[in-house]
mmCIF file of C-alpha atoms in Angstrom:
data_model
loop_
_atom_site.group_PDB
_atom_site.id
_atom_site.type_symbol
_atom_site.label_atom_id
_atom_site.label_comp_id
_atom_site.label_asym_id
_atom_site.label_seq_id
_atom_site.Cartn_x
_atom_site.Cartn_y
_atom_site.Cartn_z
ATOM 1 C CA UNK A 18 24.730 -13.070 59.111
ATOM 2 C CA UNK A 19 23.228 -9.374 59.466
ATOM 3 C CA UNK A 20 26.919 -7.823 58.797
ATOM 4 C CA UNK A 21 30.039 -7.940 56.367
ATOM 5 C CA UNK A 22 32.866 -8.575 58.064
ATOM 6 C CA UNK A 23 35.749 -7.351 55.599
ATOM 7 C CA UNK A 24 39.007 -8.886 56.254
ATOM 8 C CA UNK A 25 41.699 -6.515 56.436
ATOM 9 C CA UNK A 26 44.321 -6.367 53.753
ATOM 10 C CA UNK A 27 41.630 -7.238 50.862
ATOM 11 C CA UNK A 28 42.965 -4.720 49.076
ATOM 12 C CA UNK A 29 45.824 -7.338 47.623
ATOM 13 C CA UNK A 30 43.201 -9.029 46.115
ATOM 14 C CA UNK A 31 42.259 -6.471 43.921
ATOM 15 C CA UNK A 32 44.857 -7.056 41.059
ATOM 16 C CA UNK A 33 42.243 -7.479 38.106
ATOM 17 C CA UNK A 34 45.005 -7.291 35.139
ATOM 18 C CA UNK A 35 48.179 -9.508 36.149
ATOM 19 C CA UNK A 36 51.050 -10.167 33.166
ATOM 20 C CA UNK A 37 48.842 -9.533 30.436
ATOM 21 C CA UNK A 38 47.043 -12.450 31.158
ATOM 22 C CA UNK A 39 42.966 -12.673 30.239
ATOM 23 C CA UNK A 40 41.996 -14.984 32.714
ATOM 24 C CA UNK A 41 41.649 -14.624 36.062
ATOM 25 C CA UNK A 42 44.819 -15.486 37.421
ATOM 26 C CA UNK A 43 42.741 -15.201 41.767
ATOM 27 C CA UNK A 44 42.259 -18.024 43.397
ATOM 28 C CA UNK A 45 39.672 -20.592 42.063
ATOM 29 C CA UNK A 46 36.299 -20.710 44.611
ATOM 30 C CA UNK A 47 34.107 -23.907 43.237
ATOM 31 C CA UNK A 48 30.511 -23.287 43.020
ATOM 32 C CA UNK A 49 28.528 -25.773 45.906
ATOM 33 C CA UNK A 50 25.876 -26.603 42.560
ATOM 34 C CA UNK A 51 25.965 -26.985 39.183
ATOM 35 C CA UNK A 52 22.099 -27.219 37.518
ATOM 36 C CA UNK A 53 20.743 -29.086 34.933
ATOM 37 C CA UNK A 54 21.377 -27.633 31.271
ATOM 38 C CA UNK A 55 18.465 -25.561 29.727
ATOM 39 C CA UNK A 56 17.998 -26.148 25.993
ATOM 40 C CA UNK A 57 19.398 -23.207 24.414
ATOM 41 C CA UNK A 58 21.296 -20.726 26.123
ATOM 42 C CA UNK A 59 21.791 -19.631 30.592
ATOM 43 C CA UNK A 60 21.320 -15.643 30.452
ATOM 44 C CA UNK A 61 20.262 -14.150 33.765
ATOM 45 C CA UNK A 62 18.647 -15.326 37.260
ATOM 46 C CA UNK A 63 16.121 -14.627 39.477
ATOM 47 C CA UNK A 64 15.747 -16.161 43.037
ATOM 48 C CA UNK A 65 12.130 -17.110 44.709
ATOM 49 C CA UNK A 66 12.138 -17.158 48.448
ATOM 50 C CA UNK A 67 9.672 -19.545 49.650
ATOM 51 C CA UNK A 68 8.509 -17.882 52.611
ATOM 52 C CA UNK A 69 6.828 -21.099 54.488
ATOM 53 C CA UNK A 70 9.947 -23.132 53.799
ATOM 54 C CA UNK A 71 13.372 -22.018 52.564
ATOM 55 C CA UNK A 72 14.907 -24.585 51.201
ATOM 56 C CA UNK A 73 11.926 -25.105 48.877
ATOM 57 C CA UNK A 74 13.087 -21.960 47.467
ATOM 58 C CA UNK A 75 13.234 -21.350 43.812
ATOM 59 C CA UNK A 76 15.836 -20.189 41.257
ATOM 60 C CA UNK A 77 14.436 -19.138 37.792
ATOM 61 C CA UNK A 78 16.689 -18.959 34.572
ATOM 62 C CA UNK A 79 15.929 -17.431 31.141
ATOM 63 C CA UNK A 80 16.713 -19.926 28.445
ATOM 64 C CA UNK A 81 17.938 -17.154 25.815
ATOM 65 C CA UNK A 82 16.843 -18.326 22.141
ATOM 66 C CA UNK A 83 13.529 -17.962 19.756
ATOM 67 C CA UNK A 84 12.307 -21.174 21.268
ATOM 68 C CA UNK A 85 13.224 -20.484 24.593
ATOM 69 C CA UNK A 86 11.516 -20.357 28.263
ATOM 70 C CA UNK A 87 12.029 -19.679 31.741
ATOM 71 C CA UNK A 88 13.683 -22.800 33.534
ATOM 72 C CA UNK A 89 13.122 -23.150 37.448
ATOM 73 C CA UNK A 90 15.474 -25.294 39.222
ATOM 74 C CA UNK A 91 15.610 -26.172 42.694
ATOM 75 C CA UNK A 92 17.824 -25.721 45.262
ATOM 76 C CA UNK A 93 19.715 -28.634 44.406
ATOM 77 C CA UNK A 94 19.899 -27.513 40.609
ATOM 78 C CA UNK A 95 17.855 -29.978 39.576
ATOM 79 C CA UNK A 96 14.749 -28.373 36.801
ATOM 80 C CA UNK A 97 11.188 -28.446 38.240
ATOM 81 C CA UNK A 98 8.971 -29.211 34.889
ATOM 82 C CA UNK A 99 5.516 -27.514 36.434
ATOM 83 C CA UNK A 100 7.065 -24.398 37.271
ATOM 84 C CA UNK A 101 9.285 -23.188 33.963
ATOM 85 C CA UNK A 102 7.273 -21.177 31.471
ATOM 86 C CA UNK A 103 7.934 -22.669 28.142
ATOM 87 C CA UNK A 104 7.331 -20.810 24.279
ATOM 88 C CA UNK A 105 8.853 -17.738 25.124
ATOM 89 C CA UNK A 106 10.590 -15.756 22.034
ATOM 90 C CA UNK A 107 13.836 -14.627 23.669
ATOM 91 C CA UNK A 108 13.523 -14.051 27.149
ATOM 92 C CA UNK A 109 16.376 -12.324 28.378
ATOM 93 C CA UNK A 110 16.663 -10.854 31.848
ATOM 94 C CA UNK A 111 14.172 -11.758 34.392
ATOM 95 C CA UNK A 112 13.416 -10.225 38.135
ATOM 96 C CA UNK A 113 11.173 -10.749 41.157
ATOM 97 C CA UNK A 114 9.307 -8.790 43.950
ATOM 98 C CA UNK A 115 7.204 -9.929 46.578
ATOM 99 C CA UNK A 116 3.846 -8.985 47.204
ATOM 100 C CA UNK A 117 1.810 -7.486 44.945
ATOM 101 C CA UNK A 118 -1.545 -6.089 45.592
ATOM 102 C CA UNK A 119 -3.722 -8.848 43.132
ATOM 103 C CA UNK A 120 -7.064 -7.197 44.422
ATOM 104 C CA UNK A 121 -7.514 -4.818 47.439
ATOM 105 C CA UNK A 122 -7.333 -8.480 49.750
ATOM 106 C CA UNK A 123 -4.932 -10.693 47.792
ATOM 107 C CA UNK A 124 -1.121 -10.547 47.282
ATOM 108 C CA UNK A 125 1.039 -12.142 45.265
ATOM 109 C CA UNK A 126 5.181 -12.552 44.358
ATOM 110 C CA UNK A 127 5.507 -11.924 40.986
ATOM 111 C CA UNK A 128 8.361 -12.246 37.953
ATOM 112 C CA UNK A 129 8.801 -10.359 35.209
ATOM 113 C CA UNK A 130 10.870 -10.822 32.082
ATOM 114 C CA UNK A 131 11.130 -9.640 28.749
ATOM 115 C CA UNK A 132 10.261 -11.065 25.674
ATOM 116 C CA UNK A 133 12.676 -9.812 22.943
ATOM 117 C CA UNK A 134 11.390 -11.194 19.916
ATOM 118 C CA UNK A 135 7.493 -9.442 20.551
ATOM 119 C CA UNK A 136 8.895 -6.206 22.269
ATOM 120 C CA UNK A 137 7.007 -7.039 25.138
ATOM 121 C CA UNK A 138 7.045 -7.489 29.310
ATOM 122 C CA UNK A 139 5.538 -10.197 30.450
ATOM 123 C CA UNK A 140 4.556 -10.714 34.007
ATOM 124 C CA UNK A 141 3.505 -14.051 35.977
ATOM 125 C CA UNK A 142 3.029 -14.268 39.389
ATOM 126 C CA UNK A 143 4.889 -17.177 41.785
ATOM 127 C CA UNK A 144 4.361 -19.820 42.546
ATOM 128 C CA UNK A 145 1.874 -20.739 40.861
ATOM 129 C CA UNK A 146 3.211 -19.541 37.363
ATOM 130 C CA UNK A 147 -0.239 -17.725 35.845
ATOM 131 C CA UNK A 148 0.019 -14.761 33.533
ATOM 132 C CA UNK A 149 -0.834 -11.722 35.064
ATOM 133 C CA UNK A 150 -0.663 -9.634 31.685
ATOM 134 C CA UNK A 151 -2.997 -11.108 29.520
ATOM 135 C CA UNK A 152 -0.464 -12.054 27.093
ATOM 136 C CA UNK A 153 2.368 -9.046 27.535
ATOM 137 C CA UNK A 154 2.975 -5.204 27.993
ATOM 138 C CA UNK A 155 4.714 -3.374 24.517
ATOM 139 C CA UNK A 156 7.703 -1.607 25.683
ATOM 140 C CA UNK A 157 9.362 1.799 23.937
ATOM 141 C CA UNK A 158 6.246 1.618 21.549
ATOM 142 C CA UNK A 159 6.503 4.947 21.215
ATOM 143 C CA UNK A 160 9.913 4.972 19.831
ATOM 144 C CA UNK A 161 9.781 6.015 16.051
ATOM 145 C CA UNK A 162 13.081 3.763 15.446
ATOM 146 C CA UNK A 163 11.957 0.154 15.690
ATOM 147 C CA UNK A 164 15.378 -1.191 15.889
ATOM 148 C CA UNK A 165 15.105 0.582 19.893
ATOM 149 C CA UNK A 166 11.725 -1.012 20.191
ATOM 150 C CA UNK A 167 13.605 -4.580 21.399
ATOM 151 C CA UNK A 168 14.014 -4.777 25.100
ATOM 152 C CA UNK A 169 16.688 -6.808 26.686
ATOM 153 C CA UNK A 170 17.611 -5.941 30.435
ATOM 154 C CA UNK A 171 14.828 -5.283 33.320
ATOM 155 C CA UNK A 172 14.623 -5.370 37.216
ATOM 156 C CA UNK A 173 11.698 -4.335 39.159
ATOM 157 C CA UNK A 174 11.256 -1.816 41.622
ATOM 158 C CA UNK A 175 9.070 -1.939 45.119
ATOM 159 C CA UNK A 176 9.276 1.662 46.702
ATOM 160 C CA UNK A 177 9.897 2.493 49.976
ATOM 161 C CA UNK A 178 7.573 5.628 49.674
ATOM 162 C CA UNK A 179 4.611 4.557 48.790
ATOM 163 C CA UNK A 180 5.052 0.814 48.344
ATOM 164 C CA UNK A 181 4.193 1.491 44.251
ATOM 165 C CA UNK A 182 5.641 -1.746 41.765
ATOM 166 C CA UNK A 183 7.651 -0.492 38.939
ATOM 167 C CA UNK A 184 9.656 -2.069 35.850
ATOM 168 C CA UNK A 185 12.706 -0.939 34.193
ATOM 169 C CA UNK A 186 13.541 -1.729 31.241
ATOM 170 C CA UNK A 187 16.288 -1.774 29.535
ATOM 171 C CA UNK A 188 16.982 -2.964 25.172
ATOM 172 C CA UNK A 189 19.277 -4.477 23.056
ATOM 173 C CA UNK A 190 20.091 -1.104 21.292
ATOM 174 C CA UNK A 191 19.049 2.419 22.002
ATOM 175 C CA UNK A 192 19.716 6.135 21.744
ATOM 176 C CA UNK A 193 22.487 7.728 24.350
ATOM 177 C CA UNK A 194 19.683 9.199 26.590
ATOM 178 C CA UNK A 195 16.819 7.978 27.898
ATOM 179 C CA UNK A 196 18.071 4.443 26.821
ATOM 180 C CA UNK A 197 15.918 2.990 29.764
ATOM 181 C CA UNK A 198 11.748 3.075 30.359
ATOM 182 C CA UNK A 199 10.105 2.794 34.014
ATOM 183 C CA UNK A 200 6.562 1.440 33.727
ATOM 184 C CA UNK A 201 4.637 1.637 37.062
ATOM 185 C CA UNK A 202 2.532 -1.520 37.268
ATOM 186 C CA UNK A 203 -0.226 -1.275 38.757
ATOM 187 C CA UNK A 204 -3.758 -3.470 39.986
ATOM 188 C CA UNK A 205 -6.919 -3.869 37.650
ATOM 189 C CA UNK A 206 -9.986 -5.692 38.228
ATOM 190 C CA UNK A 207 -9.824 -8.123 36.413
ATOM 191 C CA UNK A 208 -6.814 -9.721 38.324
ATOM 192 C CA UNK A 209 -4.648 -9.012 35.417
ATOM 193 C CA UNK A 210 -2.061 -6.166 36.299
ATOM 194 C CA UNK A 211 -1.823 -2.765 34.170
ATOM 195 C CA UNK A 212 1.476 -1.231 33.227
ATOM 196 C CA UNK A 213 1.657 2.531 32.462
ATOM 197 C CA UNK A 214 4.747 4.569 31.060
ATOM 198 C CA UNK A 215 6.149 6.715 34.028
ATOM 199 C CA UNK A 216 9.299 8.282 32.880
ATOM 200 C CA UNK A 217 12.378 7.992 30.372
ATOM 201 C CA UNK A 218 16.201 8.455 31.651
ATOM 202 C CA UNK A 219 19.942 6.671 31.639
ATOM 203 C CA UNK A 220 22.698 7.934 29.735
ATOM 204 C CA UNK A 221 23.969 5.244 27.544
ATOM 205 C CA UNK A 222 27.970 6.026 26.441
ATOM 206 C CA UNK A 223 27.593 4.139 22.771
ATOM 207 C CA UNK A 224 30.020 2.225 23.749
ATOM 208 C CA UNK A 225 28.839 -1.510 23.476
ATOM 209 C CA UNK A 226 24.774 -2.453 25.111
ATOM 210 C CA UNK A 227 23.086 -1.632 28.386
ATOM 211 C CA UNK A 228 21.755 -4.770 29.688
ATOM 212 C CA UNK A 229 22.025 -5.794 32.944
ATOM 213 C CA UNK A 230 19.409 -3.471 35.980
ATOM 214 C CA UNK A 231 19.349 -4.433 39.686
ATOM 215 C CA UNK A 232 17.684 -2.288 41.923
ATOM 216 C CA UNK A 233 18.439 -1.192 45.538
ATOM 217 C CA UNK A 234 15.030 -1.204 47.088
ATOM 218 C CA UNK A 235 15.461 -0.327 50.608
ATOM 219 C CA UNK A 236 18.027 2.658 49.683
ATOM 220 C CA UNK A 237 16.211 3.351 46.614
ATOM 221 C CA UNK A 238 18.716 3.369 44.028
ATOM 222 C CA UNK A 239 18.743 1.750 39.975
ATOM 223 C CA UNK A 240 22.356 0.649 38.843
ATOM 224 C CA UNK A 241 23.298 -0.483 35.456
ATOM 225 C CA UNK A 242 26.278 -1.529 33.595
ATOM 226 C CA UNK A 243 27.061 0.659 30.326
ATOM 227 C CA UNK A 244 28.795 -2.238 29.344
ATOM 228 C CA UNK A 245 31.955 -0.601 27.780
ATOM 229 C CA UNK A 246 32.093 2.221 30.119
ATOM 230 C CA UNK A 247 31.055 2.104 33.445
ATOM 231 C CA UNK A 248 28.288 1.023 36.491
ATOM 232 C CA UNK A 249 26.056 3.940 36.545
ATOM 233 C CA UNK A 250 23.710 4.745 39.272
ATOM 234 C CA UNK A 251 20.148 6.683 39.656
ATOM 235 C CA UNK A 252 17.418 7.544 41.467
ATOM 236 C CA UNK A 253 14.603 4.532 41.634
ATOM 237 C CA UNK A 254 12.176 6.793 43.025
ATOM 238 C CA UNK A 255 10.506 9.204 39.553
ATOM 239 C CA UNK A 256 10.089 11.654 41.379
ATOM 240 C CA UNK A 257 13.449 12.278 42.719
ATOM 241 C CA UNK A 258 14.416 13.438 38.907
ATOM 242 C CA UNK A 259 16.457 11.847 36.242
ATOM 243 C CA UNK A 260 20.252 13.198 37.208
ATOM 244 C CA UNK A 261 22.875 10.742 36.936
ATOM 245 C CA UNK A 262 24.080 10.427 40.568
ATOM 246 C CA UNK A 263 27.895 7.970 39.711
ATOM 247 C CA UNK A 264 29.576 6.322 37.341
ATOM 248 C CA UNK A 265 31.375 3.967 38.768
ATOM 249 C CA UNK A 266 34.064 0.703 37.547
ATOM 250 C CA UNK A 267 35.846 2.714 34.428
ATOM 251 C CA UNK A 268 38.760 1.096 35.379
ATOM 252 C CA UNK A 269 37.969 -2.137 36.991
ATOM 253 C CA UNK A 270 36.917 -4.396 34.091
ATOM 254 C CA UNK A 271 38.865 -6.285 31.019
ATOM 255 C CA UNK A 272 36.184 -5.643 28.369
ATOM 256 C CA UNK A 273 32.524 -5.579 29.523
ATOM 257 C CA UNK A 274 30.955 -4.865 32.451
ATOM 258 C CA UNK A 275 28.161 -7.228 33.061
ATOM 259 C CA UNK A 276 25.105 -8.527 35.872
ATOM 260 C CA UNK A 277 24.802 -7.219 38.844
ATOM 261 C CA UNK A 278 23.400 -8.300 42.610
ATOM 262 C CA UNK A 279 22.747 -6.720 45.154
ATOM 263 C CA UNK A 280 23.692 -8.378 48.497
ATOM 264 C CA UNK A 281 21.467 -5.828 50.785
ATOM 265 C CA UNK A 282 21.435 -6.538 54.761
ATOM 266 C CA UNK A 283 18.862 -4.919 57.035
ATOM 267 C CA UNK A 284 21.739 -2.886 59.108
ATOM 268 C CA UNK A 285 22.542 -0.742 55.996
ATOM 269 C CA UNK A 286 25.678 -2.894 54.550
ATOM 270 C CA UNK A 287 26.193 -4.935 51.626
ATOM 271 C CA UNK A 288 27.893 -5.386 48.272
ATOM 272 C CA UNK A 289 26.806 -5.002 44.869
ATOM 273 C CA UNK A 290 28.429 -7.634 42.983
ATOM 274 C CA UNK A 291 29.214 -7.100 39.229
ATOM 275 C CA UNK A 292 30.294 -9.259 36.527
ATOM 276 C CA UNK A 293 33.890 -9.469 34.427
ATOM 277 C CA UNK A 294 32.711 -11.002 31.694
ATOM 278 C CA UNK A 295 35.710 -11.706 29.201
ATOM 279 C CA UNK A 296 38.128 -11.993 32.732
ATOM 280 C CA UNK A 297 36.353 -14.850 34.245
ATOM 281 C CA UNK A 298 35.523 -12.681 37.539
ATOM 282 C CA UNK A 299 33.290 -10.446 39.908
ATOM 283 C CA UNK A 300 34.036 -7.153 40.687
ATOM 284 C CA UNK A 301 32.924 -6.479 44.368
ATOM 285 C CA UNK A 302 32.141 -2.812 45.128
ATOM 286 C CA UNK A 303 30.425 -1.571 48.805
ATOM 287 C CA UNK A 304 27.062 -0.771 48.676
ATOM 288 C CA UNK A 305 27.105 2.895 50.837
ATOM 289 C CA UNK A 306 29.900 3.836 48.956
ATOM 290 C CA UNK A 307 30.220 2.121 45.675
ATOM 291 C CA UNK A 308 33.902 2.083 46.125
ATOM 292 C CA UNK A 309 35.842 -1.213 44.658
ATOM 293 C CA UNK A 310 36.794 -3.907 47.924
ATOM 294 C CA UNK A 311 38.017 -6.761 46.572
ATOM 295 C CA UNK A 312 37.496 -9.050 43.451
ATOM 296 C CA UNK A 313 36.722 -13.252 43.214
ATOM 297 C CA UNK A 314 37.558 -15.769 40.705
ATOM 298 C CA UNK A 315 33.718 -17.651 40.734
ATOM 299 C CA UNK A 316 35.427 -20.305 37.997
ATOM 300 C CA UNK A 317 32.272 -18.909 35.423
ATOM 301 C CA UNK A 318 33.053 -18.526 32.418
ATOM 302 C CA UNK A 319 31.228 -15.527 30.104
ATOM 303 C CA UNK A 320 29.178 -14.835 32.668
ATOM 304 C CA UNK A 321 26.258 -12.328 31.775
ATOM 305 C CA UNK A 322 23.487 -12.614 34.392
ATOM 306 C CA UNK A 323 23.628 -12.974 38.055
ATOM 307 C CA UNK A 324 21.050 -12.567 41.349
ATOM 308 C CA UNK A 325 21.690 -12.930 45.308
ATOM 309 C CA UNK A 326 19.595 -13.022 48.299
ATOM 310 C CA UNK A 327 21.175 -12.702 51.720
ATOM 311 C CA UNK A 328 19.021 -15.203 54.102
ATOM 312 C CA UNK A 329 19.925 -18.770 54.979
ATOM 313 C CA UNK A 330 17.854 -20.993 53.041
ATOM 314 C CA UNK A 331 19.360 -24.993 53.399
ATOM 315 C CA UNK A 332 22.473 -26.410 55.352
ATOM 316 C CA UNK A 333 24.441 -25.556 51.633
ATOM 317 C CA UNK A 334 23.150 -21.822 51.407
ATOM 318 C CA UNK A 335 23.444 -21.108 55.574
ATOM 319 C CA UNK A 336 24.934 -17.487 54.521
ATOM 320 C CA UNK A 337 22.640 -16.870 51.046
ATOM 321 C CA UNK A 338 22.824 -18.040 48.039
ATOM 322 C CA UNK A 339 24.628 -16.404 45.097
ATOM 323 C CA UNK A 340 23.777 -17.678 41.037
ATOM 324 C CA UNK A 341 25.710 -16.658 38.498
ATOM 325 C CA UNK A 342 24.895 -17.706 34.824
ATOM 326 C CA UNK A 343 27.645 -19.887 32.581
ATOM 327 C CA UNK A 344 28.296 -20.027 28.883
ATOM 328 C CA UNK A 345 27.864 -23.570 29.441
ATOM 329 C CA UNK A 346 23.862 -23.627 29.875
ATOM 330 C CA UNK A 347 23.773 -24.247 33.328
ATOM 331 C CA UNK A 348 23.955 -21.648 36.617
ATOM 332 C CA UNK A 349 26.366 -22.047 39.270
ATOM 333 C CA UNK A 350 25.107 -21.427 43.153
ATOM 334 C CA UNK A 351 27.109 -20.505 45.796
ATOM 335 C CA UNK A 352 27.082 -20.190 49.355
ATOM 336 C CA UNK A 353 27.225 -16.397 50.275
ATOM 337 C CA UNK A 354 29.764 -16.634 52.520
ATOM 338 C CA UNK A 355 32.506 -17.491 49.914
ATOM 339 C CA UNK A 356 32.546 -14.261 48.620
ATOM 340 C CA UNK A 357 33.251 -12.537 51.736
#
């Protein structure tokens, strides 16, 4: 459970462009759940540990559109009315940390997502679904061109130095530096949270968008997927500077280069798991060394968003659990252990 066990000779599998075609042409791995449709439009995931009871665990799922929401859905993909978050004007990515510092003697998990359509972050804490920003943060207010102002892509941060909450955020379009914004959120007393601009950085190639962020906590790393050029990876930590550290993928994708997971184990090991979108697939790269292993035909279709966690949560999930978003409306779960 603790360690990936690569099987040798993986390195067939990595044929990503085979006769021209633009479909996957791996073999086909069935997701173990389909969920219920949302009303508009599946965009990207978030997954909710419950820490008394796994398989009470939640997944959250933007519903991408003016009148849209955040669904939650069980672990049997079925949607749980009293948790979603309903009236939102285009969420579009949404993330989760544990434990965050309410008051100086009260934690809570909280999720964050952003709220195209009135340039905002909002942030609720979980599970019991109450606003903790008093109706939204701004985001890249200060930009002078409004047309950056829009955010689209975010993932939180919980250092390992100091134990400090952080967002990044990502938009829909933006200049080709400093495309991304990291807001350090922090505790008021009122119970509502505060949000404060930190720093600017992430080279953006023009290309296409930058949307999807995941990331590494423990090794304290951001990655993000210039989506017509590359993965590219940075410091999470401010203070460490803004320097590009890889660029990673250039090769491995059809058209764009979509969400990413992180599967991170406490020995060290993992995977960062990318999407394919336009081939059908995920791109499956090491997470000490970023180097390409092997890739997996998940049978998703335009897949944008996608989220993993790595602990055993029902007799479906004994390995993790693994959602990826389809064009479909609906999010496919996986056991973890099919993608090893």
């Amino acid at each position: 459970m603790r360690n990936l066990k690569y099987i040798a000779g993986i390195g067939a599998a990595v044929v990503l462009f085979s006769c021209g075609s633009k479909k996957s042409q791996l073999p086909e791995i069935k997701p173990d759940i389909i969920t219920e449709h949302v009303k508009y439009d599946t965009d990207d995931p978030a997954i909710w540990i419950n820490p008394e009871d796994a398989s009470q665990s939640i997944v959250f799922g933007t519903d991408k559109d003016t009148d849209g929401g955040i669904f939650a859905f069980d672990l049997e993909g079925k949607i749980i009315p009293e948790k979603s978050i309903p009236n939102i004007l285009r969420p579009n990515n949404v993330d989760l940390r544990y434990g965050f510092p309410v008051t100086d003697s009260t934690q809570t998990d909280i999720i964050a997502f952003t709220e195209r359509e009135r340039k905002m972050l909002r942030i609720y804490s979980v599970p019991d679904m109450k606003p903790l920003d008093g109706g939204g943060f701004p985001v890249f207010a200060d930009d002078a061109n409004e047309a950056f102002q829009y955010p689209m892509g975010v993932s939180l941060y919980k250092s390992a130095v100091d134990g400090a909450f952080y967002a990044i955020v990502g938009r829909k379009t933006g200049p080709t530096e400093n495309y991304l914004y990291q807001y350090k959120i922090t505790t008021q007393a009122d119970s509502l949270v505060g949000f404060d601009l930190v720093r600017k950085f992430g080279n953006f190639s023009g290309k296409k968008e930058i949307e999807a962020i995941a990331v590494d906590d423990a090794m304290g790393f951001v990655y993000y997927s210039d989506e017509g050029d590359s993965v590219k990876k940075y410091y999470a930590e401010p203070a460490k500077g803004n320097e590009q550290l890889a660029a990673f993928g250039q090769e491995d994708f059809l058209e764009d280069i979509e969400g990413i997971a992180i599967a991170a184990y406490e020995d060290g090991s993992g995977m960062i798991i990318v999407s394919d979108q336009q081939y059908g697939q995920f791109n499956i790269y090491d997470r000490k060394t970023n180097e390409l292993i092997k890739a997996v035909n998940l049978t998703t279709t335009e897949t944008d968003g996608c989220e993993v966690v790595t602990v055993p949560l029902n007799d479906t999930f004994k390995n993790g659990l693994f959602v990826a978003m389809n064009d479909d409306g609906t999010f496919y779960y996986y056991d973890l252990g099919k993608l090893k």
